[in-house]
Amino acid sequence: MDIIPAIDLIGGKSVRLSQGDYQQQIDMPMSVTEAVTYYSQFPQVRRIHVVDLIGAAEQMAMETSTISEIKAVSQLPLELGGGLRDQETLESYDKLGIDYFILGSRAIMDVPWLTEMVALYPNRIFVGIDCKDEDIYINGWKENSGRQINEYVAEIEDLPIAGIIYTDIYKDGMQQGPNVERTGKLQEITHHDVIASGGVRSRHDLDALEAVGIGQAIVGKAAQDPAFWKGL
């Protein structure tokens, strides 16, 4: 199982939210650069997941300077999401050396645009699908897109994307375990790699995901707990 530690940014700080609620913000113990150094020592870590939380809500890039700092200290590939709504923003982060882009809200609502971006950056774009039950949410998880997961995934099946990052919003930041059943069912209907996100706490959770065909998991709060890594 590949582990992808998450660094969620607000104001240059590494934070975690509960169920995407910006009013339930917890500052993480490690600074952004400390976290990158810490995660990089573990062989299970293939890349680092970085999200510009205010950028996601405000629909524009907000954490460029902090992301530059992360890139400068990281020896691992970075995947970046939050506020990536136009080609110019992707180009600027591409020049900065960002390896993968996570496209969410606009990619959900504008598949022709997603298709154009994937043509420019084949196999470097993850599509972020953030759900409450079957409904996909957008704009920092504040709005129901009106789209449902199965029909959307069918639309992007033939695109050369890097994978699908699936987040169960109800599970995110709650440390109650991932939604193994829904994550596994999503993998059953797509040939794209599905990356689990939200609620992963332990080796037990990773084993449960692996049993339903998932090979990659994003880990947030638990990744800064030494006990998590000792259990692997």
JSON list of C-alpha atoms in Angstrom, two decimals:
[
{"chain": "A", "resi": 1, "resn": "MET", "atom": "CA", "xyz": [0.00, 0.00, 0.00]},
{"chain": "A", "resi": 2, "resn": "ASP", "atom": "CA", "xyz": [1.38, 3.39, -1.02]},
{"chain": "A", "resi": 3, "resn": "ILE", "atom": "CA", "xyz": [0.89, 6.08, 1.63]},
{"chain": "A", "resi": 4, "resn": "ILE", "atom": "CA", "xyz": [0.40, 9.68, 0.57]},
{"chain": "A", "resi": 5, "resn": "PRO", "atom": "CA", "xyz": [0.65, 12.03, 3.58]},
{"chain": "A", "resi": 6, "resn": "ALA", "atom": "CA", "xyz": [-1.53, 15.13, 3.37]},
{"chain": "A", "resi": 7, "resn": "ILE", "atom": "CA", "xyz": [-0.50, 18.71, 4.08]},
{"chain": "A", "resi": 8, "resn": "ASP", "atom": "CA", "xyz": [-3.53, 21.00, 4.11]},
{"chain": "A", "resi": 9, "resn": "LEU", "atom": "CA", "xyz": [-2.67, 24.70, 4.08]},
{"chain": "A", "resi": 10, "resn": "ILE", "atom": "CA", "xyz": [-4.30, 27.78, 5.56]},
{"chain": "A", "resi": 11, "resn": "GLY", "atom": "CA", "xyz": [-2.20, 30.90, 5.91]},
{"chain": "A", "resi": 12, "resn": "GLY", "atom": "CA", "xyz": [1.04, 29.00, 5.41]},
{"chain": "A", "resi": 13, "resn": "LYS", "atom": "CA", "xyz": [0.24, 26.59, 8.26]},
{"chain": "A", "resi": 14, "resn": "SER", "atom": "CA", "xyz": [-0.40, 22.87, 8.13]},
{"chain": "A", "resi": 15, "resn": "VAL", "atom": "CA", "xyz": [-3.94, 22.31, 9.45]},
{"chain": "A", "resi": 16, "resn": "ARG", "atom": "CA", "xyz": [-6.70, 19.73, 9.48]},
{"chain": "A", "resi": 17, "resn": "LEU", "atom": "CA", "xyz": [-10.43, 20.28, 9.20]},
{"chain": "A", "resi": 18, "resn": "SER", "atom": "CA", "xyz": [-13.24, 18.00, 10.35]},
{"chain": "A", "resi": 19, "resn": "GLN", "atom": "CA", "xyz": [-15.61, 17.04, 7.52]},
{"chain": "A", "resi": 20, "resn": "GLY", "atom": "CA", "xyz": [-14.29, 20.00, 5.54]},
{"chain": "A", "resi": 21, "resn": "ASP", "atom": "CA", "xyz": [-15.65, 22.51, 8.07]},
{"chain": "A", "resi": 22, "resn": "TYR", "atom": "CA", "xyz": [-13.46, 25.61, 8.01]},
{"chain": "A", "resi": 23, "resn": "GLN", "atom": "CA", "xyz": [-14.75, 26.50, 11.48]},
{"chain": "A", "resi": 24, "resn": "GLN", "atom": "CA", "xyz": [-13.25, 23.29, 12.86]},
{"chain": "A", "resi": 25, "resn": "GLN", "atom": "CA", "xyz": [-9.59, 23.97, 12.13]},
{"chain": "A", "resi": 26, "resn": "ILE", "atom": "CA", "xyz": [-6.80, 22.28, 14.08]},
{"chain": "A", "resi": 27, "resn": "ASP", "atom": "CA", "xyz": [-3.16, 23.33, 13.65]},
{"chain": "A", "resi": 28, "resn": "MET", "atom": "CA", "xyz": [-0.94, 20.31, 13.11]},
{"chain": "A", "resi": 29, "resn": "PRO", "atom": "CA", "xyz": [2.03, 19.82, 15.48]},
{"chain": "A", "resi": 30, "resn": "MET", "atom": "CA", "xyz": [4.68, 20.00, 12.76]},
{"chain": "A", "resi": 31, "resn": "SER", "atom": "CA", "xyz": [5.37, 22.96, 10.52]},
{"chain": "A", "resi": 32, "resn": "VAL", "atom": "CA", "xyz": [4.99, 22.45, 6.80]},
{"chain": "A", "resi": 33, "resn": "THR", "atom": "CA", "xyz": [8.69, 21.92, 6.18]},
{"chain": "A", "resi": 34, "resn": "GLU", "atom": "CA", "xyz": [9.08, 19.71, 9.27]},
{"chain": "A", "resi": 35, "resn": "ALA", "atom": "CA", "xyz": [6.26, 17.52, 8.02]},
{"chain": "A", "resi": 36, "resn": "VAL", "atom": "CA", "xyz": [7.84, 17.11, 4.58]},
{"chain": "A", "resi": 37, "resn": "THR", "atom": "CA", "xyz": [11.15, 16.04, 6.14]},
{"chain": "A", "resi": 38, "resn": "TYR", "atom": "CA", "xyz": [9.40, 13.66, 8.52]},
{"chain": "A", "resi": 39, "resn": "TYR", "atom": "CA", "xyz": [7.28, 11.96, 5.85]},
{"chain": "A", "resi": 40, "resn": "SER", "atom": "CA", "xyz": [10.21, 11.59, 3.48]},
{"chain": "A", "resi": 41, "resn": "GLN", "atom": "CA", "xyz": [11.96, 9.05, 5.71]},
{"chain": "A", "resi": 42, "resn": "PHE", "atom": "CA", "xyz": [9.33, 6.35, 5.23]},
{"chain": "A", "resi": 43, "resn": "PRO", "atom": "CA", "xyz": [9.68, 3.98, 2.25]},
{"chain": "A", "resi": 44, "resn": "GLN", "atom": "CA", "xyz": [5.91, 3.59, 1.90]},
{"chain": "A", "resi": 45, "resn": "VAL", "atom": "CA", "xyz": [5.58, 7.29, 0.97]},
{"chain": "A", "resi": 46, "resn": "ARG", "atom": "CA", "xyz": [5.56, 7.76, -2.81]},
{"chain": "A", "resi": 47, "resn": "ARG", "atom": "CA", "xyz": [4.47, 11.39, -2.98]},
{"chain": "A", "resi": 48, "resn": "ILE", "atom": "CA", "xyz": [3.02, 14.15, -0.80]},
{"chain": "A", "resi": 49, "resn": "HIS", "atom": "CA", "xyz": [-0.52, 15.51, -1.08]},
{"chain": "A", "resi": 50, "resn": "VAL", "atom": "CA", "xyz": [-0.81, 19.29, -0.70]},
{"chain": "A", "resi": 51, "resn": "VAL", "atom": "CA", "xyz": [-4.09, 21.22, -0.64]},
{"chain": "A", "resi": 52, "resn": "ASP", "atom": "CA", "xyz": [-4.60, 24.99, -0.66]},
{"chain": "A", "resi": 53, "resn": "LEU", "atom": "CA", "xyz": [-7.78, 25.06, 1.45]},
{"chain": "A", "resi": 54, "resn": "ILE", "atom": "CA", "xyz": [-8.54, 28.76, 1.09]},
{"chain": "A", "resi": 55, "resn": "GLY", "atom": "CA", "xyz": [-7.77, 28.48, -2.60]},
{"chain": "A", "resi": 56, "resn": "ALA", "atom": "CA", "xyz": [-10.39, 25.73, -2.85]},
{"chain": "A", "resi": 57, "resn": "ALA", "atom": "CA", "xyz": [-13.02, 27.92, -1.20]},
{"chain": "A", "resi": 58, "resn": "GLU", "atom": "CA", "xyz": [-12.07, 31.16, -2.97]},
{"chain": "A", "resi": 59, "resn": "GLN", "atom": "CA", "xyz": [-11.58, 29.48, -6.35]},
{"chain": "A", "resi": 60, "resn": "MET", "atom": "CA", "xyz": [-8.06, 30.83, -6.87]},
{"chain": "A", "resi": 61, "resn": "ALA", "atom": "CA", "xyz": [-4.49, 29.96, -5.85]},
{"chain": "A", "resi": 62, "resn": "MET", "atom": "CA", "xyz": [-3.66, 31.45, -2.43]},
{"chain": "A", "resi": 63, "resn": "GLU", "atom": "CA", "xyz": [-0.63, 29.56, -1.07]},
{"chain": "A", "resi": 64, "resn": "THR", "atom": "CA", "xyz": [1.93, 29.89, -3.85]},
{"chain": "A", "resi": 65, "resn": "SER", "atom": "CA", "xyz": [4.79, 31.01, -1.61]},
{"chain": "A", "resi": 66, "resn": "THR", "atom": "CA", "xyz": [4.28, 28.18, 0.89]},
{"chain": "A", "resi": 67, "resn": "ILE", "atom": "CA", "xyz": [3.98, 25.65, -1.92]},
{"chain": "A", "resi": 68, "resn": "SER", "atom": "CA", "xyz": [7.29, 26.97, -3.29]},
{"chain": "A", "resi": 69, "resn": "GLU", "atom": "CA", "xyz": [8.86, 26.30, 0.12]},
{"chain": "A", "resi": 70, "resn": "ILE", "atom": "CA", "xyz": [7.50, 22.76, 0.15]},
{"chain": "A", "resi": 71, "resn": "LYS", "atom": "CA", "xyz": [8.84, 22.08, -3.33]},
{"chain": "A", "resi": 72, "resn": "ALA", "atom": "CA", "xyz": [12.25, 23.41, -2.32]},
{"chain": "A", "resi": 73, "resn": "VAL", "atom": "CA", "xyz": [12.62, 20.96, 0.59]},
{"chain": "A", "resi": 74, "resn": "SER", "atom": "CA", "xyz": [10.82, 17.91, -0.81]},
{"chain": "A", "resi": 75, "resn": "GLN", "atom": "CA", "xyz": [12.69, 15.09, -2.52]},
{"chain": "A", "resi": 76, "resn": "LEU", "atom": "CA", "xyz": [9.36, 13.40, -3.22]},
{"chain": "A", "resi": 77, "resn": "PRO", "atom": "CA", "xyz": [6.85, 14.19, -5.96]},
{"chain": "A", "resi": 78, "resn": "LEU", "atom": "CA", "xyz": [4.07, 16.60, -4.97]},
{"chain": "A", "resi": 79, "resn": "GLU", "atom": "CA", "xyz": [0.41, 16.45, -5.93]},
{"chain": "A", "resi": 80, "resn": "LEU", "atom": "CA", "xyz": [-1.35, 19.78, -5.52]},
{"chain": "A", "resi": 81, "resn": "GLY", "atom": "CA", "xyz": [-4.99, 20.75, -5.29]},
{"chain": "A", "resi": 82, "resn": "GLY", "atom": "CA", "xyz": [-7.12, 23.71, -4.24]},
{"chain": "A", "resi": 83, "resn": "GLY", "atom": "CA", "xyz": [-7.94, 26.68, -6.45]},
{"chain": "A", "resi": 84, "resn": "LEU", "atom": "CA", "xyz": [-6.74, 25.15, -9.71]},
{"chain": "A", "resi": 85, "resn": "ARG", "atom": "CA", "xyz": [-9.40, 26.61, -11.99]},
{"chain": "A", "resi": 86, "resn": "ASP", "atom": "CA", "xyz": [-7.58, 27.74, -15.14]},
{"chain": "A", "resi": 87, "resn": "GLN", "atom": "CA", "xyz": [-4.76, 26.83, -17.47]},
{"chain": "A", "resi": 88, "resn": "GLU", "atom": "CA", "xyz": [-2.62, 29.76, -16.35]},
{"chain": "A", "resi": 89, "resn": "THR", "atom": "CA", "xyz": [-2.54, 28.50, -12.76]},
{"chain": "A", "resi": 90, "resn": "LEU", "atom": "CA", "xyz": [-1.53, 25.02, -13.87]},
{"chain": "A", "resi": 91, "resn": "GLU", "atom": "CA", "xyz": [1.20, 26.50, -16.06]},
{"chain": "A", "resi": 92, "resn": "SER", "atom": "CA", "xyz": [2.60, 28.55, -13.18]},
{"chain": "A", "resi": 93, "resn": "TYR", "atom": "CA", "xyz": [2.73, 25.53, -10.87]},
{"chain": "A", "resi": 94, "resn": "ASP", "atom": "CA", "xyz": [4.19, 23.42, -13.66]},
{"chain": "A", "resi": 95, "resn": "LYS", "atom": "CA", "xyz": [7.04, 25.93, -13.95]},
{"chain": "A", "resi": 96, "resn": "LEU", "atom": "CA", "xyz": [7.47, 25.67, -10.18]},
{"chain": "A", "resi": 97, "resn": "GLY", "atom": "CA", "xyz": [8.06, 21.95, -10.61]},
{"chain": "A", "resi": 98, "resn": "ILE", "atom": "CA", "xyz": [4.79, 20.56, -9.24]},
{"chain": "A", "resi": 99, "resn": "ASP", "atom": "CA", "xyz": [4.53, 16.96, -10.42]},
{"chain": "A", "resi": 100, "resn": "TYR", "atom": "CA", "xyz": [0.77, 16.30, -10.29]},
{"chain": "A", "resi": 101, "resn": "PHE", "atom": "CA", "xyz": [-2.35, 18.45, -10.24]},
{"chain": "A", "resi": 102, "resn": "ILE", "atom": "CA", "xyz": [-5.59, 17.64, -8.44]},
{"chain": "A", "resi": 103, "resn": "LEU", "atom": "CA", "xyz": [-8.57, 19.10, -10.28]},
{"chain": "A", "resi": 104, "resn": "GLY", "atom": "CA", "xyz": [-11.87, 19.13, -8.46]},
{"chain": "A", "resi": 105, "resn": "SER", "atom": "CA", "xyz": [-14.66, 21.66, -8.73]},
{"chain": "A", "resi": 106, "resn": "ARG", "atom": "CA", "xyz": [-14.17, 22.89, -12.29]},
{"chain": "A", "resi": 107, "resn": "ALA", "atom": "CA", "xyz": [-13.27, 19.40, -13.48]},
{"chain": "A", "resi": 108, "resn": "ILE", "atom": "CA", "xyz": [-16.58, 18.16, -12.08]},
{"chain": "A", "resi": 109, "resn": "MET", "atom": "CA", "xyz": [-18.67, 20.88, -13.71]},
{"chain": "A", "resi": 110, "resn": "ASP", "atom": "CA", "xyz": [-16.72, 21.34, -16.95]},
{"chain": "A", "resi": 111, "resn": "VAL", "atom": "CA", "xyz": [-15.59, 18.04, -18.43]},
{"chain": "A", "resi": 112, "resn": "PRO", "atom": "CA", "xyz": [-14.58, 19.64, -21.77]},
{"chain": "A", "resi": 113, "resn": "TRP", "atom": "CA", "xyz": [-12.14, 21.88, -19.87]},
{"chain": "A", "resi": 114, "resn": "LEU", "atom": "CA", "xyz": [-10.82, 18.88, -17.95]},
{"chain": "A", "resi": 115, "resn": "THR", "atom": "CA", "xyz": [-10.31, 17.10, -21.26]},
{"chain": "A", "resi": 116, "resn": "GLU", "atom": "CA", "xyz": [-8.23, 20.04, -22.53]},
{"chain": "A", "resi": 117, "resn": "MET", "atom": "CA", "xyz": [-6.08, 20.11, -19.39]},
{"chain": "A", "resi": 118, "resn": "VAL", "atom": "CA", "xyz": [-5.49, 16.35, -19.51]},
{"chain": "A", "resi": 119, "resn": "ALA", "atom": "CA", "xyz": [-4.35, 16.70, -23.11]},
{"chain": "A", "resi": 120, "resn": "LEU", "atom": "CA", "xyz": [-1.78, 19.26, -21.93]},
{"chain": "A", "resi": 121, "resn": "TYR", "atom": "CA", "xyz": [-0.72, 17.24, -18.88]},
{"chain": "A", "resi": 122, "resn": "PRO", "atom": "CA", "xyz": [-1.42, 13.56, -19.61]},
{"chain": "A", "resi": 123, "resn": "ASN", "atom": "CA", "xyz": [-1.07, 11.20, -16.65]},
{"chain": "A", "resi": 124, "resn": "ARG", "atom": "CA", "xyz": [-0.30, 14.16, -14.36]},
{"chain": "A", "resi": 125, "resn": "ILE", "atom": "CA", "xyz": [-3.85, 15.08, -13.34]},
{"chain": "A", "resi": 126, "resn": "PHE", "atom": "CA", "xyz": [-5.78, 13.45, -10.53]},
{"chain": "A", "resi": 127, "resn": "VAL", "atom": "CA", "xyz": [-9.51, 14.13, -10.46]},
{"chain": "A", "resi": 128, "resn": "GLY", "atom": "CA", "xyz": [-10.74, 14.84, -6.93]},
{"chain": "A", "resi": 129, "resn": "ILE", "atom": "CA", "xyz": [-14.23, 13.49, -6.29]},
{"chain": "A", "resi": 130, "resn": "ASP", "atom": "CA", "xyz": [-15.52, 14.60, -2.88]},
{"chain": "A", "resi": 131, "resn": "CYS", "atom": "CA", "xyz": [-18.84, 13.07, -1.86]},
{"chain": "A", "resi": 132, "resn": "LYS", "atom": "CA", "xyz": [-21.60, 12.92, 0.65]},
{"chain": "A", "resi": 133, "resn": "ASP", "atom": "CA", "xyz": [-23.20, 9.59, -0.15]},
{"chain": "A", "resi": 134, "resn": "GLU", "atom": "CA", "xyz": [-23.57, 9.61, -3.96]},
{"chain": "A", "resi": 135, "resn": "ASP", "atom": "CA", "xyz": [-23.58, 13.40, -4.35]},
{"chain": "A", "resi": 136, "resn": "ILE", "atom": "CA", "xyz": [-20.39, 15.19, -5.46]},
{"chain": "A", "resi": 137, "resn": "TYR", "atom": "CA", "xyz": [-19.59, 18.44, -3.61]},
{"chain": "A", "resi": 138, "resn": "ILE", "atom": "CA", "xyz": [-17.53, 21.35, -4.92]},
{"chain": "A", "resi": 139, "resn": "ASN", "atom": "CA", "xyz": [-16.03, 24.73, -3.91]},
{"chain": "A", "resi": 140, "resn": "GLY", "atom": "CA", "xyz": [-14.38, 23.65, -0.70]},
{"chain": "A", "resi": 141, "resn": "TRP", "atom": "CA", "xyz": [-17.14, 21.08, -0.14]},
{"chain": "A", "resi": 142, "resn": "LYS", "atom": "CA", "xyz": [-19.65, 23.87, 0.45]},
{"chain": "A", "resi": 143, "resn": "GLU", "atom": "CA", "xyz": [-21.92, 23.25, -2.55]},
{"chain": "A", "resi": 144, "resn": "ASN", "atom": "CA", "xyz": [-23.69, 20.23, -3.97]},
{"chain": "A", "resi": 145, "resn": "SER", "atom": "CA", "xyz": [-22.66, 19.99, -7.62]},
{"chain": "A", "resi": 146, "resn": "GLY", "atom": "CA", "xyz": [-25.88, 18.30, -8.63]},
{"chain": "A", "resi": 147, "resn": "ARG", "atom": "CA", "xyz": [-23.81, 15.47, -10.06]},
{"chain": "A", "resi": 148, "resn": "GLN", "atom": "CA", "xyz": [-23.58, 11.89, -8.85]},
{"chain": "A", "resi": 149, "resn": "ILE", "atom": "CA", "xyz": [-20.46, 9.83, -8.72]},
{"chain": "A", "resi": 150, "resn": "ASN", "atom": "CA", "xyz": [-21.26, 6.90, -11.02]},
{"chain": "A", "resi": 151, "resn": "GLU", "atom": "CA", "xyz": [-22.46, 8.93, -13.99]},
{"chain": "A", "resi": 152, "resn": "TYR", "atom": "CA", "xyz": [-19.55, 11.35, -13.64]},
{"chain": "A", "resi": 153, "resn": "VAL", "atom": "CA", "xyz": [-16.91, 8.63, -13.50]},
{"chain": "A", "resi": 154, "resn": "ALA", "atom": "CA", "xyz": [-18.35, 7.12, -16.68]},
{"chain": "A", "resi": 155, "resn": "GLU", "atom": "CA", "xyz": [-17.78, 10.46, -18.44]},
{"chain": "A", "resi": 156, "resn": "ILE", "atom": "CA", "xyz": [-14.06, 10.55, -17.63]},
{"chain": "A", "resi": 157, "resn": "GLU", "atom": "CA", "xyz": [-13.31, 6.87, -18.09]},
{"chain": "A", "resi": 158, "resn": "ASP", "atom": "CA", "xyz": [-11.41, 7.33, -21.35]},
{"chain": "A", "resi": 159, "resn": "LEU", "atom": "CA", "xyz": [-9.27, 10.29, -20.24]},
{"chain": "A", "resi": 160, "resn": "PRO", "atom": "CA", "xyz": [-5.54, 9.66, -19.57]},
{"chain": "A", "resi": 161, "resn": "ILE", "atom": "CA", "xyz": [-5.66, 10.89, -15.98]},
{"chain": "A", "resi": 162, "resn": "ALA", "atom": "CA", "xyz": [-3.31, 9.79, -13.19]},
{"chain": "A", "resi": 163, "resn": "GLY", "atom": "CA", "xyz": [-6.17, 8.53, -11.04]},
{"chain": "A", "resi": 164, "resn": "ILE", "atom": "CA", "xyz": [-9.24, 9.44, -9.00]},
{"chain": "A", "resi": 165, "resn": "ILE", "atom": "CA", "xyz": [-8.94, 10.72, -5.44]},
{"chain": "A", "resi": 166, "resn": "TYR", "atom": "CA", "xyz": [-12.14, 9.73, -3.68]},
{"chain": "A", "resi": 167, "resn": "THR", "atom": "CA", "xyz": [-13.02, 11.46, -0.41]},
{"chain": "A", "resi": 168, "resn": "ASP", "atom": "CA", "xyz": [-16.00, 10.60, 1.74]},
{"chain": "A", "resi": 169, "resn": "ILE", "atom": "CA", "xyz": [-16.63, 14.00, 3.32]},
{"chain": "A", "resi": 170, "resn": "TYR", "atom": "CA", "xyz": [-18.40, 12.45, 6.30]},
{"chain": "A", "resi": 171, "resn": "LYS", "atom": "CA", "xyz": [-15.21, 10.54, 7.14]},
{"chain": "A", "resi": 172, "resn": "ASP", "atom": "CA", "xyz": [-12.60, 13.23, 6.48]},
{"chain": "A", "resi": 173, "resn": "GLY", "atom": "CA", "xyz": [-10.76, 14.44, 9.57]},
{"chain": "A", "resi": 174, "resn": "MET", "atom": "CA", "xyz": [-12.89, 12.33, 11.90]},
{"chain": "A", "resi": 175, "resn": "GLN", "atom": "CA", "xyz": [-10.38, 9.49, 12.48]},
{"chain": "A", "resi": 176, "resn": "GLN", "atom": "CA", "xyz": [-13.21, 6.97, 12.40]},
{"chain": "A", "resi": 177, "resn": "GLY", "atom": "CA", "xyz": [-11.91, 4.93, 9.49]},
{"chain": "A", "resi": 178, "resn": "PRO", "atom": "CA", "xyz": [-12.43, 5.31, 5.73]},
{"chain": "A", "resi": 179, "resn": "ASN", "atom": "CA", "xyz": [-15.54, 4.36, 3.81]},
{"chain": "A", "resi": 180, "resn": "VAL", "atom": "CA", "xyz": [-14.09, 1.08, 2.60]},
{"chain": "A", "resi": 181, "resn": "GLU", "atom": "CA", "xyz": [-17.27, -0.18, 0.95]},
{"chain": "A", "resi": 182, "resn": "ARG", "atom": "CA", "xyz": [-17.88, 2.89, -1.25]},
{"chain": "A", "resi": 183, "resn": "THR", "atom": "CA", "xyz": [-14.20, 3.21, -2.12]},
{"chain": "A", "resi": 184, "resn": "GLY", "atom": "CA", "xyz": [-14.08, -0.41, -3.24]},
{"chain": "A", "resi": 185, "resn": "LYS", "atom": "CA", "xyz": [-17.27, -0.07, -5.27]},
{"chain": "A", "resi": 186, "resn": "LEU", "atom": "CA", "xyz": [-15.83, 2.94, -7.07]},
{"chain": "A", "resi": 187, "resn": "GLN", "atom": "CA", "xyz": [-12.73, 0.95, -8.01]},
{"chain": "A", "resi": 188, "resn": "GLU", "atom": "CA", "xyz": [-15.00, -1.76, -9.42]},
{"chain": "A", "resi": 189, "resn": "ILE", "atom": "CA", "xyz": [-16.57, 0.61, -11.97]},
{"chain": "A", "resi": 190, "resn": "THR", "atom": "CA", "xyz": [-13.40, 2.29, -13.29]},
{"chain": "A", "resi": 191, "resn": "HIS", "atom": "CA", "xyz": [-10.06, 1.22, -14.72]},
{"chain": "A", "resi": 192, "resn": "HIS", "atom": "CA", "xyz": [-8.46, 4.34, -13.21]},
{"chain": "A", "resi": 193, "resn": "ASP", "atom": "CA", "xyz": [-6.57, 3.91, -9.96]},
{"chain": "A", "resi": 194, "resn": "VAL", "atom": "CA", "xyz": [-8.74, 5.02, -7.05]},
{"chain": "A", "resi": 195, "resn": "ILE", "atom": "CA", "xyz": [-6.89, 6.69, -4.19]},
{"chain": "A", "resi": 196, "resn": "ALA", "atom": "CA", "xyz": [-8.66, 6.52, -0.83]},
{"chain": "A", "resi": 197, "resn": "SER", "atom": "CA", "xyz": [-8.91, 9.73, 1.18]},
{"chain": "A", "resi": 198, "resn": "GLY", "atom": "CA", "xyz": [-10.57, 10.52, 4.48]},
{"chain": "A", "resi": 199, "resn": "GLY", "atom": "CA", "xyz": [-10.50, 8.80, 7.85]},
{"chain": "A", "resi": 200, "resn": "VAL", "atom": "CA", "xyz": [-7.48, 6.50, 7.51]},
{"chain": "A", "resi": 201, "resn": "ARG", "atom": "CA", "xyz": [-6.08, 5.83, 10.99]},
{"chain": "A", "resi": 202, "resn": "SER", "atom": "CA", "xyz": [-4.08, 2.62, 11.05]},
{"chain": "A", "resi": 203, "resn": "ARG", "atom": "CA", "xyz": [-2.72, -0.51, 9.43]},
{"chain": "A", "resi": 204, "resn": "HIS", "atom": "CA", "xyz": [-6.15, -2.07, 9.95]},
{"chain": "A", "resi": 205, "resn": "ASP", "atom": "CA", "xyz": [-7.73, 0.59, 7.71]},
{"chain": "A", "resi": 206, "resn": "LEU", "atom": "CA", "xyz": [-5.05, 0.14, 5.06]},
{"chain": "A", "resi": 207, "resn": "ASP", "atom": "CA", "xyz": [-5.54, -3.63, 5.07]},
{"chain": "A", "resi": 208, "resn": "ALA", "atom": "CA", "xyz": [-9.30, -3.19, 4.68]},
{"chain": "A", "resi": 209, "resn": "LEU", "atom": "CA", "xyz": [-8.79, -0.88, 1.68]},
{"chain": "A", "resi": 210, "resn": "GLU", "atom": "CA", "xyz": [-6.26, -3.22, 0.12]},
{"chain": "A", "resi": 211, "resn": "ALA", "atom": "CA", "xyz": [-8.75, -6.08, 0.44]},
{"chain": "A", "resi": 212, "resn": "VAL", "atom": "CA", "xyz": [-11.19, -4.22, -1.84]},
{"chain": "A", "resi": 213, "resn": "GLY", "atom": "CA", "xyz": [-8.55, -3.45, -4.47]},
{"chain": "A", "resi": 214, "resn": "ILE", "atom": "CA", "xyz": [-7.20, -0.08, -3.32]},
{"chain": "A", "resi": 215, "resn": "GLY", "atom": "CA", "xyz": [-3.43, 0.38, -3.55]},
{"chain": "A", "resi": 216, "resn": "GLN", "atom": "CA", "xyz": [-2.99, 4.01, -2.45]},
{"chain": "A", "resi": 217, "resn": "ALA", "atom": "CA", "xyz": [-4.27, 6.00, 0.52]},
{"chain": "A", "resi": 218, "resn": "ILE", "atom": "CA", "xyz": [-4.01, 9.63, 1.57]},
{"chain": "A", "resi": 219, "resn": "VAL", "atom": "CA", "xyz": [-3.40, 10.00, 5.31]},
{"chain": "A", "resi": 220, "resn": "GLY", "atom": "CA", "xyz": [-3.89, 13.24, 7.22]},
{"chain": "A", "resi": 221, "resn": "LYS", "atom": "CA", "xyz": [-3.87, 13.53, 11.01]},
{"chain": "A", "resi": 222, "resn": "ALA", "atom": "CA", "xyz": [-2.59, 10.01, 11.60]},
{"chain": "A", "resi": 223, "resn": "ALA", "atom": "CA", "xyz": [0.52, 10.59, 9.49]},
{"chain": "A", "resi": 224, "resn": "GLN", "atom": "CA", "xyz": [2.06, 12.83, 12.17]},
{"chain": "A", "resi": 225, "resn": "ASP", "atom": "CA", "xyz": [1.61, 10.15, 14.83]},
{"chain": "A", "resi": 226, "resn": "PRO", "atom": "CA", "xyz": [4.71, 7.91, 15.16]},
{"chain": "A", "resi": 227, "resn": "ALA", "atom": "CA", "xyz": [2.43, 5.07, 16.27]},
{"chain": "A", "resi": 228, "resn": "PHE", "atom": "CA", "xyz": [0.86, 5.02, 12.80]},
{"chain": "A", "resi": 229, "resn": "TRP", "atom": "CA", "xyz": [4.19, 4.30, 11.11]},
{"chain": "A", "resi": 230, "resn": "LYS", "atom": "CA", "xyz": [5.27, 1.75, 13.73]},
{"chain": "A", "resi": 231, "resn": "GLY", "atom": "CA", "xyz": [2.15, -0.23, 12.94]},
{"chain": "A", "resi": 232, "resn": "LEU", "atom": "CA", "xyz": [2.99, -0.63, 9.25]}
]
